[in-house]
Coordinates of N, CA and C in Angstrom, one line a residue:
X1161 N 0.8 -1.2 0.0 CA 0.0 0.0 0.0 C 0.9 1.2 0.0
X1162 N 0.3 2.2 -0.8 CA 1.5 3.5 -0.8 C 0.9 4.2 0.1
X1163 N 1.7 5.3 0.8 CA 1.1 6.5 1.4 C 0.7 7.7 0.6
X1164 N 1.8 7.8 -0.2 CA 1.7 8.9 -1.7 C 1.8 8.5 -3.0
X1165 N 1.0 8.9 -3.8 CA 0.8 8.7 -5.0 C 1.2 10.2 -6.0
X1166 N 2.2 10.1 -6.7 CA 2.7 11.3 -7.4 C 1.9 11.3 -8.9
X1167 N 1.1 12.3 -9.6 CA 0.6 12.2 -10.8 C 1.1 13.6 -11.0
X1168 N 1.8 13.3 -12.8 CA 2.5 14.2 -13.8 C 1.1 15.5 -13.5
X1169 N 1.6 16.9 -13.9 CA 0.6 17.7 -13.7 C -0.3 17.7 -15.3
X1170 N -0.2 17.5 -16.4 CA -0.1 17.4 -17.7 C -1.5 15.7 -17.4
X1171 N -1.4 15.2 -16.3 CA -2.2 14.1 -16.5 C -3.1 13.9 -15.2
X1172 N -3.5 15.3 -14.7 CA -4.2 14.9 -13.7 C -5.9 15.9 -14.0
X1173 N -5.3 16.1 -15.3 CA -7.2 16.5 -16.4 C -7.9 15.2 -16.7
X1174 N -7.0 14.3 -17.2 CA -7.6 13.1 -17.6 C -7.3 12.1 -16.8
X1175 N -7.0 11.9 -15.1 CA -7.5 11.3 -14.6 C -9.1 11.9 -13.9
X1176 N -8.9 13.3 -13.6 CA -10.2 13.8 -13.0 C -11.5 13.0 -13.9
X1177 N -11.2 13.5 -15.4 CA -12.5 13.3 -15.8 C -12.5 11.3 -15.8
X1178 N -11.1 10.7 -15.5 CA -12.3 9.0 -15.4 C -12.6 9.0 -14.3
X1179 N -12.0 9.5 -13.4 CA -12.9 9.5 -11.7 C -14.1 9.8 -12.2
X1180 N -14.3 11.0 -12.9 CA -15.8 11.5 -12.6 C -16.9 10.7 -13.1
X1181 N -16.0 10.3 -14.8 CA -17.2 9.6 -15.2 C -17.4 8.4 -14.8
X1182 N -15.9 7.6 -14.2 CA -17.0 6.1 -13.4 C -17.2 6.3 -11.9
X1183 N -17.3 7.0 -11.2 CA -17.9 7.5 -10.4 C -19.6 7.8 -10.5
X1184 N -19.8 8.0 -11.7 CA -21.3 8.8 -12.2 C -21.3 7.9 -13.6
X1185 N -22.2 6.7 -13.6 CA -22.6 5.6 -14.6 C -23.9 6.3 -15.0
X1186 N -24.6 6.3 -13.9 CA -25.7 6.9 -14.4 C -26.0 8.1 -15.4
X1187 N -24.9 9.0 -15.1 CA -24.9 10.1 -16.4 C -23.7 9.8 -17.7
X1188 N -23.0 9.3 -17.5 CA -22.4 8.4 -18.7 C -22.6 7.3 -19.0
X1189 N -21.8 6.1 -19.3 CA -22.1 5.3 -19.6 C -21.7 4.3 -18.2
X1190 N -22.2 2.7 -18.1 CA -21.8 1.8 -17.1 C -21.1 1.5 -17.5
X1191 N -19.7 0.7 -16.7 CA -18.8 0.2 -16.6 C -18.8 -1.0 -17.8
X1192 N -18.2 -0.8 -18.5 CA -18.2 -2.3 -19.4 C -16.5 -2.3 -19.8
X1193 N -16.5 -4.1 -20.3 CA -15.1 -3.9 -20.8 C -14.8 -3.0 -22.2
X1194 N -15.7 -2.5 -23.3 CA -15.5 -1.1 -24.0 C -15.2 -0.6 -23.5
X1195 N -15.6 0.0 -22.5 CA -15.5 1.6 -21.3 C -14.2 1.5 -21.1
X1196 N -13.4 0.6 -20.5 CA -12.2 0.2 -20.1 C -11.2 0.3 -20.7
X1197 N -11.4 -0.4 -22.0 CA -10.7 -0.7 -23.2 C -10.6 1.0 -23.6
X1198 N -11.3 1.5 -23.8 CA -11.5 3.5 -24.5 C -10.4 3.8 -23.8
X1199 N -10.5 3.6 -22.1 CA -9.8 4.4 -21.0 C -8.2 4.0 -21.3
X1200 N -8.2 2.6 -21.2 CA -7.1 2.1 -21.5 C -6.1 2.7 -22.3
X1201 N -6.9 2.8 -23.5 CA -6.4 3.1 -25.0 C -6.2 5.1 -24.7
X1202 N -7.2 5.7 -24.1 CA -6.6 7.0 -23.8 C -5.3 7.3 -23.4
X1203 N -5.2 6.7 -22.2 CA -3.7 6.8 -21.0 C -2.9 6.3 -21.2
X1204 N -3.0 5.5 -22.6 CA -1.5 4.9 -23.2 C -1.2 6.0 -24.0
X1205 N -2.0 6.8 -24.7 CA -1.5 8.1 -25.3 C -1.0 9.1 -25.1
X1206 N -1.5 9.4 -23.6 CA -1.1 10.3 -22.6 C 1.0 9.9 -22.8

């Protein structure tokens, strides 16, 4: 378990918005392996 977790400043837009949106299914979409796969394929381009 870590105590601190360090995120690049350039990449902490596009973790806010996956918090938000799987945090909130009901206003986007639910969790599926698509959903994942999208997110995945985002953060590798990052």
């Amino acid at each position: 378990m870590l105590e601190r977790v360090e995120i690049d400043e350039e990449d902490v837009d596009l973790l806010t918005q996956f918090l938000f949106e799987a945090s909130s299914p009901e206003l986007f979409e639910p969790i599926t392996v698509d959903v994942c796969q999208r997110w995945v394929s985002r953060m590798e381009r990052v």
